[in-house]
PDB file of C-alpha atoms in Angstrom:
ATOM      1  CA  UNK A   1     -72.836  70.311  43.533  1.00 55.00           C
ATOM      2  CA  UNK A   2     -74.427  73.271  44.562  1.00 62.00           C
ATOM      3  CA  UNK A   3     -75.227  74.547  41.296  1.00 78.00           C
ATOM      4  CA  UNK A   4     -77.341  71.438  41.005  1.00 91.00           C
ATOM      5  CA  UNK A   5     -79.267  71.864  44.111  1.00 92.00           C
ATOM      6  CA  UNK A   6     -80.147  75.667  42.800  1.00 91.00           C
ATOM      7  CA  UNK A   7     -80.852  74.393  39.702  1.00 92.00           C
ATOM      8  CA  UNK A   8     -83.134  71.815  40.276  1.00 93.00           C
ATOM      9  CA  UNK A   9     -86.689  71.164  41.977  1.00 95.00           C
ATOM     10  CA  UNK A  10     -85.646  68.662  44.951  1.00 96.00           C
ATOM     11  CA  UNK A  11     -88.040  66.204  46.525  1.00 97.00           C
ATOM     12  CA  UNK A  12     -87.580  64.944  50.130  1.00 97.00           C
ATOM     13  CA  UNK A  13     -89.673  61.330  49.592  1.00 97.00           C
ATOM     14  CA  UNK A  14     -91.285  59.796  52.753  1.00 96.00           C
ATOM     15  CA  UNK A  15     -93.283  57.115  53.702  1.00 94.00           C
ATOM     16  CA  UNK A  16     -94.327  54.114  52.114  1.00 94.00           C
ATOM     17  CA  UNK A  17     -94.322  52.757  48.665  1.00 97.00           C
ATOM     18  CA  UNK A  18     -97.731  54.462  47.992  1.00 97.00           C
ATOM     19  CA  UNK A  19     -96.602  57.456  49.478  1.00 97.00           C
ATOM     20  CA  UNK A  20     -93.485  57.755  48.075  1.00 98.00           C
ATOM     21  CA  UNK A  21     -94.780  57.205  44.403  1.00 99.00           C
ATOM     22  CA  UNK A  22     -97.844  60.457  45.093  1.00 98.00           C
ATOM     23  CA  UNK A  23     -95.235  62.454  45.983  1.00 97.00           C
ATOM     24  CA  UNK A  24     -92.855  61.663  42.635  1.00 98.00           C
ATOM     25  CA  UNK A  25     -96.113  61.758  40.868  1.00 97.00           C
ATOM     26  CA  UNK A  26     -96.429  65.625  41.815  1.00 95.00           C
ATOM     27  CA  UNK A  27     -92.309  65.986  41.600  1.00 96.00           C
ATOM     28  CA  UNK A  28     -92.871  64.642  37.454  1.00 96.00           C
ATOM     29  CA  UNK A  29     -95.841  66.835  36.937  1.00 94.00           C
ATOM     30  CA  UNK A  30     -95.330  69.655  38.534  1.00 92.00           C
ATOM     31  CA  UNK A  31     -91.650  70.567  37.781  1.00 90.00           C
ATOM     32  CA  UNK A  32     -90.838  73.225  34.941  1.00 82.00           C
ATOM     33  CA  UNK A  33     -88.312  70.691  33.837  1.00 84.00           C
ATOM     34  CA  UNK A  34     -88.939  66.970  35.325  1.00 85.00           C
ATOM     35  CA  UNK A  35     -85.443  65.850  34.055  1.00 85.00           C
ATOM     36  CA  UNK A  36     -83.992  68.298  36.283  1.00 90.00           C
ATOM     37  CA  UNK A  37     -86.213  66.636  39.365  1.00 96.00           C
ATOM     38  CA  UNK A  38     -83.599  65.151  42.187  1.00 97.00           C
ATOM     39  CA  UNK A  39     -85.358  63.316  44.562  1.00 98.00           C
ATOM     40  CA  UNK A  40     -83.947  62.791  48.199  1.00 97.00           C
ATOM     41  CA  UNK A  41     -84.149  59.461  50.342  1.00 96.00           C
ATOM     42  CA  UNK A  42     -82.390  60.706  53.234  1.00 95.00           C
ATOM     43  CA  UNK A  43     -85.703  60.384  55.609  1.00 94.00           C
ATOM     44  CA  UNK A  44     -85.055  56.629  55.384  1.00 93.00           C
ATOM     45  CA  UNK A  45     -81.845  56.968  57.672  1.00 87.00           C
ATOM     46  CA  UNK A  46     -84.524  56.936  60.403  1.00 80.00           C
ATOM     47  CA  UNK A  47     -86.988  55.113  59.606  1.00 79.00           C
ATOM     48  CA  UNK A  48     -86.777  51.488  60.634  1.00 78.00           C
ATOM     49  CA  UNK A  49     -90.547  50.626  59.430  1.00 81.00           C
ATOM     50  CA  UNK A  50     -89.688  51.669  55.776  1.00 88.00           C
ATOM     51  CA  UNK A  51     -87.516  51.545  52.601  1.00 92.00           C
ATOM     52  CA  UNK A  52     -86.410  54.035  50.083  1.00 96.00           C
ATOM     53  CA  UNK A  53     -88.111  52.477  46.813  1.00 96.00           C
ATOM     54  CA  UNK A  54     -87.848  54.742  44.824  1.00 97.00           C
ATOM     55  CA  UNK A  55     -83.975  54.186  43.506  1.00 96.00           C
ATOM     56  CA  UNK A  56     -85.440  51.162  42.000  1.00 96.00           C
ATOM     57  CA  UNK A  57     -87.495  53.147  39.482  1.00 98.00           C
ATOM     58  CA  UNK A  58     -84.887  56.701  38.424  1.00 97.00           C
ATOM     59  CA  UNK A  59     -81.657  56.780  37.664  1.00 96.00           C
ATOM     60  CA  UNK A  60     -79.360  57.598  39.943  1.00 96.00           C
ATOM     61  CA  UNK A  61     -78.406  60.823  38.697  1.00 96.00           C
ATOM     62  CA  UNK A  62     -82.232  61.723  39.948  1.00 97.00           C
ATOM     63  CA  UNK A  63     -81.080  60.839  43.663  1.00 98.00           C
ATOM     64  CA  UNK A  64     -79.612  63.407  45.679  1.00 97.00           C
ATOM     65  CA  UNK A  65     -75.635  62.601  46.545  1.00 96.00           C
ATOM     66  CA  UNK A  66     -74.758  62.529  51.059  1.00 95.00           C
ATOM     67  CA  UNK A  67     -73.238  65.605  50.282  1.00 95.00           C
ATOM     68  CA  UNK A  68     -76.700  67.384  49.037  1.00 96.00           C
ATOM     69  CA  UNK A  69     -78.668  65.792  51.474  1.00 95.00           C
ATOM     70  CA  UNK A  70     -76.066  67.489  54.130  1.00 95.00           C
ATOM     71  CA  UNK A  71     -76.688  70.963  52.465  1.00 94.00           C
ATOM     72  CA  UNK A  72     -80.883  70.132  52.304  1.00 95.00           C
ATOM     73  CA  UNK A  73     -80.812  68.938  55.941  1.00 93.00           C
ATOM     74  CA  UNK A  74     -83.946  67.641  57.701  1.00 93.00           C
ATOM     75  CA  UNK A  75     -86.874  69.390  57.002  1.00 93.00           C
ATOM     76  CA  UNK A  76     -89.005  69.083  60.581  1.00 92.00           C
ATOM     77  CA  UNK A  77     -86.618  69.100  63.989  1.00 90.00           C
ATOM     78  CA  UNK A  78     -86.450  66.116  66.327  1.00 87.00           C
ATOM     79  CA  UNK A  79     -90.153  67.249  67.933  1.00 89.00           C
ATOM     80  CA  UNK A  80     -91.139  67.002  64.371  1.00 88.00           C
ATOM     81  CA  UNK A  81     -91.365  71.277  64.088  1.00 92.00           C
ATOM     82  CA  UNK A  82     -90.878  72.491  60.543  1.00 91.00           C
ATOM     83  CA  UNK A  83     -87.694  74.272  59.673  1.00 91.00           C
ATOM     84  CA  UNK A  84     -88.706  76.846  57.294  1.00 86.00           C
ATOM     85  CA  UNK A  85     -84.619  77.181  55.662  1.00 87.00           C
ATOM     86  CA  UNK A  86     -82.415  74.517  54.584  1.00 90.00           C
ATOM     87  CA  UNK A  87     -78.558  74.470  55.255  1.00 90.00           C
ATOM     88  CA  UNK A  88     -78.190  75.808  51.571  1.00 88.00           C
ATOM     89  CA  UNK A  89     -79.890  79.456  52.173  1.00 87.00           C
ATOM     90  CA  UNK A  90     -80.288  79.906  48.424  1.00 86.00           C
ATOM     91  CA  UNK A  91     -82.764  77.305  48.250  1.00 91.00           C
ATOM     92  CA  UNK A  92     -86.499  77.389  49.452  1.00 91.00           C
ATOM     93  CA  UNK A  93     -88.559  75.193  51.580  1.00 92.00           C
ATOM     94  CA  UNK A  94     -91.703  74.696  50.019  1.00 92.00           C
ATOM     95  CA  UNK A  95     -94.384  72.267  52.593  1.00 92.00           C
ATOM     96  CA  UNK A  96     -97.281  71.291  50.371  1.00 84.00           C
ATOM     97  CA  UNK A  97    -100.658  71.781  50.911  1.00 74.00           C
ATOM     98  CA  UNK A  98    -103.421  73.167  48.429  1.00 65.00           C
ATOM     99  CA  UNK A  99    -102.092  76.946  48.369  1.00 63.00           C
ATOM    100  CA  UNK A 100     -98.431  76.855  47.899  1.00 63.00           C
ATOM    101  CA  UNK A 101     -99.172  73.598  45.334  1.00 66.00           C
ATOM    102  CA  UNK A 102     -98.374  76.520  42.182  1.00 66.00           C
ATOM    103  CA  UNK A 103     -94.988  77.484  43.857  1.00 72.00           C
ATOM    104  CA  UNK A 104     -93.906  73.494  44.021  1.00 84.00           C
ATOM    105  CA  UNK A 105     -91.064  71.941  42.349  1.00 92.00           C
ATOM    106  CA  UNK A 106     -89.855  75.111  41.041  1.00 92.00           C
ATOM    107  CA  UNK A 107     -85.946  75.033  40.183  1.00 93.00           C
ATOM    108  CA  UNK A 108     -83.733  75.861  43.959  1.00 93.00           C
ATOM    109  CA  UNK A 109     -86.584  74.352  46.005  1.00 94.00           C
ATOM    110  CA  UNK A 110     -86.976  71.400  48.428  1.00 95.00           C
ATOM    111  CA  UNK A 111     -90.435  70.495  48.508  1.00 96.00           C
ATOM    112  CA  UNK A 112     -92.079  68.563  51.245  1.00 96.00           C
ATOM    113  CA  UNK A 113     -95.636  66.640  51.426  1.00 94.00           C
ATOM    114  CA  UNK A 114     -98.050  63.911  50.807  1.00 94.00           C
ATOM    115  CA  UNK A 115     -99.605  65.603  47.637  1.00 94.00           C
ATOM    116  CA  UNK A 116    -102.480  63.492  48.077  1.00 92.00           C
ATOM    117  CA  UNK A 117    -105.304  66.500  48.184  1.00 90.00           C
ATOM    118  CA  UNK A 118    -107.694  67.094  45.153  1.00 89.00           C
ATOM    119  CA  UNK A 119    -105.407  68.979  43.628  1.00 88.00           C
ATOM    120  CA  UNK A 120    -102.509  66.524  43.933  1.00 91.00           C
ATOM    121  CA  UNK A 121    -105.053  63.540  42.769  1.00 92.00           C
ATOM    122  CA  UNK A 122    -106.504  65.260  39.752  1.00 93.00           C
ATOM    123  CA  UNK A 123    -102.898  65.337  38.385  1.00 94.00           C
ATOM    124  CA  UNK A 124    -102.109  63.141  35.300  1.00 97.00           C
ATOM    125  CA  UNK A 125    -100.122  59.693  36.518  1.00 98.00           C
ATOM    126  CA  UNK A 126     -98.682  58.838  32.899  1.00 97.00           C
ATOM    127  CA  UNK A 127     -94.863  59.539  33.995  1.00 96.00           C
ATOM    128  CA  UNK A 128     -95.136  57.319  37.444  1.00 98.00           C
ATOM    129  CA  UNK A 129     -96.649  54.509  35.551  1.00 98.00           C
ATOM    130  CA  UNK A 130     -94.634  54.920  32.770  1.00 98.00           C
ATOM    131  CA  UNK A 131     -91.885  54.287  35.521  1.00 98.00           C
ATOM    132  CA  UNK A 132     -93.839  51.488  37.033  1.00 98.00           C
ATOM    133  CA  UNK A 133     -94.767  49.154  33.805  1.00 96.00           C
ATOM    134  CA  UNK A 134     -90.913  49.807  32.495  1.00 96.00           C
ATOM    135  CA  UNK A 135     -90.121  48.307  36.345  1.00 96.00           C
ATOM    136  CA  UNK A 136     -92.958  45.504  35.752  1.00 94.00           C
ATOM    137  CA  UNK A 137     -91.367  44.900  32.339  1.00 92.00           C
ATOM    138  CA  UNK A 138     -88.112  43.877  33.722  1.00 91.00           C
ATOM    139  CA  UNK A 139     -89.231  41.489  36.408  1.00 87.00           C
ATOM    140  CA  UNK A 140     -91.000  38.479  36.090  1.00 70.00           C
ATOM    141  CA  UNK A 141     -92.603  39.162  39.697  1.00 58.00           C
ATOM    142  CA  UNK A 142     -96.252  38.253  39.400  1.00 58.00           C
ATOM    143  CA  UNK A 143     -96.590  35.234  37.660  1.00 73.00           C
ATOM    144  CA  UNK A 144     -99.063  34.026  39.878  1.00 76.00           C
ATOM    145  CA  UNK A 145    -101.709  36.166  40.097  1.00 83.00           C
ATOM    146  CA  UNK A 146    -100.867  37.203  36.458  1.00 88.00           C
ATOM    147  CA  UNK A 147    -104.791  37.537  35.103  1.00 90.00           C
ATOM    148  CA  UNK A 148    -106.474  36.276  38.101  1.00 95.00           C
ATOM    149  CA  UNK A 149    -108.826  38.360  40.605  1.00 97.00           C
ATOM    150  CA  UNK A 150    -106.496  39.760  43.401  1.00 98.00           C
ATOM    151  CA  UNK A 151    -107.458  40.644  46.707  1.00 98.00           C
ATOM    152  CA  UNK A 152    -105.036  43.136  49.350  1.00 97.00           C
ATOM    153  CA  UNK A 153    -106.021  42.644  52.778  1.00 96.00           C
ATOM    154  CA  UNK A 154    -104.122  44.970  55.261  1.00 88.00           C
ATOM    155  CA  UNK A 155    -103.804  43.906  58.521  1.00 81.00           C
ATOM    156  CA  UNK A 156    -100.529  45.446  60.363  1.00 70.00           C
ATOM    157  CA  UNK A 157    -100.591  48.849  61.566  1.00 67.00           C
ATOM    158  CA  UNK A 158    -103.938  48.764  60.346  1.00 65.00           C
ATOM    159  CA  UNK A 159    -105.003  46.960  63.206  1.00 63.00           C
ATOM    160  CA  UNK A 160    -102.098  47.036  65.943  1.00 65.00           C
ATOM    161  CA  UNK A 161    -101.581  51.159  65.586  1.00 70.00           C
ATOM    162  CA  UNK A 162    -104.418  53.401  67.266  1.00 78.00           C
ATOM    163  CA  UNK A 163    -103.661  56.409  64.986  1.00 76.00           C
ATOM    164  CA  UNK A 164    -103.994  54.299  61.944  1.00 71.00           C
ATOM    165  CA  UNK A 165    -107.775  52.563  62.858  1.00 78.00           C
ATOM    166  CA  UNK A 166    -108.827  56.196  63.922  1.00 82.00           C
ATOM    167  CA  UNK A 167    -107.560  56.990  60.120  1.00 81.00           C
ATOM    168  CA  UNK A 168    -108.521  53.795  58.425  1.00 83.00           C
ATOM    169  CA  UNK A 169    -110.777  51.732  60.409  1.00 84.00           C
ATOM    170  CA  UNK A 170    -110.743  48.443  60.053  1.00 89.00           C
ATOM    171  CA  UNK A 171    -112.296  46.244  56.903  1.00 94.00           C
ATOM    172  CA  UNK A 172    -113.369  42.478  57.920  1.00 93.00           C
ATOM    173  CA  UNK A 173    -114.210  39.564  56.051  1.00 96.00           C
ATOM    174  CA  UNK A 174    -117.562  41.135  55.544  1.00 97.00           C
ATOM    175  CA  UNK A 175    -115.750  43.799  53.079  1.00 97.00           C
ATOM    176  CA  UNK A 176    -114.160  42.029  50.874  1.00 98.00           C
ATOM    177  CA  UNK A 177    -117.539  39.537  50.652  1.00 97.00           C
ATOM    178  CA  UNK A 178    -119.643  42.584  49.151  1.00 98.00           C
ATOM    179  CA  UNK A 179    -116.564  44.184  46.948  1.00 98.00           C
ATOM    180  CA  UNK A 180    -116.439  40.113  45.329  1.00 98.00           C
ATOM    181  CA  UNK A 181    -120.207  40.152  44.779  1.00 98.00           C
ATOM    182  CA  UNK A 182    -120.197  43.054  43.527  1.00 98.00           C
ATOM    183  CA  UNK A 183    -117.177  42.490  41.089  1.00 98.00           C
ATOM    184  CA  UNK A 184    -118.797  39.000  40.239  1.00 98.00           C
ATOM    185  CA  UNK A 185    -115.151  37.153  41.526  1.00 96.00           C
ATOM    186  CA  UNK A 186    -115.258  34.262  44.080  1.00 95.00           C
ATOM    187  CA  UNK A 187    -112.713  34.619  46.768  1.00 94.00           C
ATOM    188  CA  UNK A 188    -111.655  30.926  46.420  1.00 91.00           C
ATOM    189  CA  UNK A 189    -110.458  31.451  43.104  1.00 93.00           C
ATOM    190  CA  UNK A 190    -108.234  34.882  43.944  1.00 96.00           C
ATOM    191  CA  UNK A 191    -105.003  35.580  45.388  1.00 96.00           C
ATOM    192  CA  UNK A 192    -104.730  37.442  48.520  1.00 97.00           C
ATOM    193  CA  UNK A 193    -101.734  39.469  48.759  1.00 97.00           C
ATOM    194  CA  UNK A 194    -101.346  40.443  52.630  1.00 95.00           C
ATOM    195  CA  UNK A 195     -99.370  41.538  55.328  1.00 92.00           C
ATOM    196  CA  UNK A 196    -100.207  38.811  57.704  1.00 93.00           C
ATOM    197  CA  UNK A 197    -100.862  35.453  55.810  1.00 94.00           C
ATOM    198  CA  UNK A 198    -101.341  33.422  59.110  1.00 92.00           C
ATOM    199  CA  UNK A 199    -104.456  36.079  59.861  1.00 91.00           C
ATOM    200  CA  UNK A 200    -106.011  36.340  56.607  1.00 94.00           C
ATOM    201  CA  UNK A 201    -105.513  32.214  56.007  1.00 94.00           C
ATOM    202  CA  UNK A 202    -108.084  31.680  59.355  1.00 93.00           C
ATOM    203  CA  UNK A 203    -109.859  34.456  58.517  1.00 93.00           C
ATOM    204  CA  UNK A 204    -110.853  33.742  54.624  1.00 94.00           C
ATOM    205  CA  UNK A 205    -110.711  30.504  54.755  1.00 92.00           C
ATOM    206  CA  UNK A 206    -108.147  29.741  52.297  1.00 94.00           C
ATOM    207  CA  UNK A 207    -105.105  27.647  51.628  1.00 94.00           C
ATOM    208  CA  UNK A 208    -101.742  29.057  52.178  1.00 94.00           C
ATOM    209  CA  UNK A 209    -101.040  28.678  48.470  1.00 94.00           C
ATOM    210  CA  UNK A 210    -103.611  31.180  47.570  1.00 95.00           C
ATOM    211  CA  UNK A 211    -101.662  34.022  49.507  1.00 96.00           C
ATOM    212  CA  UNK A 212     -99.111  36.113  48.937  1.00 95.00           C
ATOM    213  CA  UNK A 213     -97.076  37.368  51.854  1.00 93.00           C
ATOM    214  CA  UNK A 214     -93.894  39.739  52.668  1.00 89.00           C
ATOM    215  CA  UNK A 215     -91.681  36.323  52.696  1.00 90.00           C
ATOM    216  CA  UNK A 216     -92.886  35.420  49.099  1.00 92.00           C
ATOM    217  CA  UNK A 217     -91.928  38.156  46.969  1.00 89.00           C
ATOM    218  CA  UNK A 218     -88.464  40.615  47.243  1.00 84.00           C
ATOM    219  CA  UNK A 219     -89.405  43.956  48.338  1.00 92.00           C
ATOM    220  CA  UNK A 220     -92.956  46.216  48.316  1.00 94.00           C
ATOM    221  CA  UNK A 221     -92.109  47.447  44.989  1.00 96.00           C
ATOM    222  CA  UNK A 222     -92.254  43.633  43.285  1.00 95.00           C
ATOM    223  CA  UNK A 223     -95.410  43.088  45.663  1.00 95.00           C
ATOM    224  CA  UNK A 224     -97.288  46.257  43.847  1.00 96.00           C
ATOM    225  CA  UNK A 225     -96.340  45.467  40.419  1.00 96.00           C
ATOM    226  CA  UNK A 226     -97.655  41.919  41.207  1.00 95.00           C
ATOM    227  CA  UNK A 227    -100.852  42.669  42.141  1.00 96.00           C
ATOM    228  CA  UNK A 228    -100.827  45.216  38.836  1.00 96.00           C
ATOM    229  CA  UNK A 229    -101.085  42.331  36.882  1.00 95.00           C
ATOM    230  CA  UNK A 230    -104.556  41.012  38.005  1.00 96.00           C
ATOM    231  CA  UNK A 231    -107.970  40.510  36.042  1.00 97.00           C
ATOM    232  CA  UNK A 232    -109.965  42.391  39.158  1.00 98.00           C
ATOM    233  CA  UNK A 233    -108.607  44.318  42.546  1.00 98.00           C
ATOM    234  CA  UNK A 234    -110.641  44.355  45.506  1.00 99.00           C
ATOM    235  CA  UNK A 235    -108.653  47.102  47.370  1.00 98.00           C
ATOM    236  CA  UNK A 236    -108.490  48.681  51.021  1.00 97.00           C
ATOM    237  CA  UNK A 237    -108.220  52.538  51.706  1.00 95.00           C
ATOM    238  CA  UNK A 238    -104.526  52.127  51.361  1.00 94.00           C
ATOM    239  CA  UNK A 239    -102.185  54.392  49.263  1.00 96.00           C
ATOM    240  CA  UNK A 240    -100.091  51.118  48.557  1.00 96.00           C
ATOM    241  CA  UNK A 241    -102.803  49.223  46.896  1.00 96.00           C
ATOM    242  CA  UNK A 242    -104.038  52.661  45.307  1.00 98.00           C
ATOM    243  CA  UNK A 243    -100.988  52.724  43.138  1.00 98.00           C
ATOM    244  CA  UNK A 244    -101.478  48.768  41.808  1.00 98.00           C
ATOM    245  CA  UNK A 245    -105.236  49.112  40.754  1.00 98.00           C
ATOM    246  CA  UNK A 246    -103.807  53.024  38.590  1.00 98.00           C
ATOM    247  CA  UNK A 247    -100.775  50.617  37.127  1.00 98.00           C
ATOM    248  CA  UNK A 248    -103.637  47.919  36.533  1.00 96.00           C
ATOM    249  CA  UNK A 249    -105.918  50.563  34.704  1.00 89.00           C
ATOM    250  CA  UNK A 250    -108.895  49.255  32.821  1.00 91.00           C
ATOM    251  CA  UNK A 251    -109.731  46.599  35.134  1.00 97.00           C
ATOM    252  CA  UNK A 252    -112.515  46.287  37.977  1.00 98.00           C
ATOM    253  CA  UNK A 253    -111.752  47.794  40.933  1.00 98.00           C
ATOM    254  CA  UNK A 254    -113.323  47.891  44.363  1.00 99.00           C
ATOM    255  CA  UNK A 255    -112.796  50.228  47.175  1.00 98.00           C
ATOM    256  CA  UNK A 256    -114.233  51.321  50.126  1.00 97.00           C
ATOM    257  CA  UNK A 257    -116.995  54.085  50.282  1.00 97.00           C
ATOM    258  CA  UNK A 258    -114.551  55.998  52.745  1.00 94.00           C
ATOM    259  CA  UNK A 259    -110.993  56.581  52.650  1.00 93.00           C
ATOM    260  CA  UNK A 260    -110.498  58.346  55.809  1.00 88.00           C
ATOM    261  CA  UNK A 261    -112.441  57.947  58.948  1.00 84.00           C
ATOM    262  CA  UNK A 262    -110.673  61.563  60.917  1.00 86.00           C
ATOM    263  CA  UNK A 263    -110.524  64.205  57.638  1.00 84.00           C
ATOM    264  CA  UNK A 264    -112.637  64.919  54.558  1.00 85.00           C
ATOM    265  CA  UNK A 265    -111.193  63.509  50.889  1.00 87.00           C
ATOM    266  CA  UNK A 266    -111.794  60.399  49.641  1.00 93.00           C
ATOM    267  CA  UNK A 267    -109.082  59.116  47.376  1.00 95.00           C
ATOM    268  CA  UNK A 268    -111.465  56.236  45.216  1.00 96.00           C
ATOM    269  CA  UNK A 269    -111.443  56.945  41.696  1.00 96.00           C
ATOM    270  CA  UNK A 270    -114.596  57.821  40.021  1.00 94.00           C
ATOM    271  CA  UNK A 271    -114.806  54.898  38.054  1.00 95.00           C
ATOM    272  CA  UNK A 272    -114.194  52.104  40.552  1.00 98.00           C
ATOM    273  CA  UNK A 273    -117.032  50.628  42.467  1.00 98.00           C
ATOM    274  CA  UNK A 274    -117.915  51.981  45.876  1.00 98.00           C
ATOM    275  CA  UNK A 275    -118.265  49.759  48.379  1.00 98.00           C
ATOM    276  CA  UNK A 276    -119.130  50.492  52.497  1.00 97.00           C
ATOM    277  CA  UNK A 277    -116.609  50.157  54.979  1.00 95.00           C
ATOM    278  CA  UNK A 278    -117.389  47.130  57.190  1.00 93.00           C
TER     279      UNK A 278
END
């Protein structure tokens, strides 16, 4: 047991889906030897807003056993202070940001971040979406916005959470109006995967049946590789929806002009179309 802790590069996921998957994303890439990646869910234990997804996509020889996650411990104190050692004092803390990126995943650490700086996005996403079509190939969630123009409106924290509209903003009607025009898709004729279906049904106009809520599909992982399947993505500044449109690849994508309203970085791909924030 121990032996595999030293020997491996561990990651402590957090977060949402989106989150979850940038930070295996660096875990794959960055690791001298990505089979020997163990990934740890134990942040989940106290988090009531959010599920451990990843399980879904490794094996579970890649999760980290209760006994590990003992020996890791918690990597920030309960005022949310980093602990610079684990339990295990032959293994290293590593906290990622842009200048201890080339120390990261190295074997006997437990590496903690978002990974979601220019560094962390310029990485290659092959072995995540390798992970994510094998997952998409196995479920038949999807079927009904399978080649159709897709829409994700976020509502939820997005709008109820201070911290988040200081991060996000807000994007109304008026958003996803230009991001269709400019994608040449009628909103009528695309399904609207959401948060809060009662919101976006008076608020776009549409039936029920063209919307696709948290009670119509199993879990956030079916609800990303459902929107992967579209013909077009009109997407917000949201990591979730991030993730769909790279599993979607070669199809139009819109996304806001900014990402974040409080920081620098913009996490839009280059080749999707740029649309302002309204």
């Amino acid at each position: 047991m121990v032996t595999r802790l030293r020997d491996a590069s561990v990651l402590w996921a957090q977060g949402g889906l989106g989150n979850q998957l940038f930070q295996l994303n660096a875990g794959l890439t960055l690791s001298e030897h990505p089979a020997t990646l163990l990934v740890s869910g134990s942040s989940f234990g106290r988090d009531r807003l959010r599920q451990f997804e990843l399980g879904a996509l490794l094996p579970s020889s890649a999760l980290t056993s209760s006994r590990e996650d003992f020996r890791l411990g918690q990597p920030y104190d309960w005022r949310g202070r980093r602990r610079s050692k684990t339990r295990d004092r032959s293994l290293t803390t590593v906290f990622s940001d842009p200048e201890t990126l080339p120390s990261a995943f190295r074997p006997g650490t437990f590496n903690i971040g978002f990974f979601q700086d220019a560094a962390s996005l310029a990485l290659p996403t092959d072995a995540t979406t390798a992970l994510l079509a094998a997952y998409r190939n196995a479920v038949s969630a999807g079927s009904a916005s399978a080649n159709r123009p897709v829409l994700h409106v976020r509502r939820g924290d997005y709008t109820t959470s201070p911290a988040a509209q200081r991060t996000f903003g807000t994007l109304s009607r008026r958003y996803y109006d230009d991001a269709c025009r400019a994608l040449g898709i009628p909103i009528d004729e695309s399904i609207i995967f959401t948060d809060d279906p009662a919101a976006v049904e008076r608020e776009f106009d549409v039936p029920r049946s063209n919307i696709i809520g948290p009670e119509d599909i199993e879990s956030p992982l079916d609800t990303l590789v459902a929107m992967s399947r579209a013909s077009a993505l009109v997407i917000p500044n949201s990591t979730f929806s991030w993730w769909a449109a790279e599993l979607a690849s070669h199809v139009p994508v819109a996304a806001p002009s900014t990402w974040f309203f409080d920081r620098p970085g913009n996490l839009r791909r280059t080749g999707w179309v740029s649309v302002p924030n309204a």
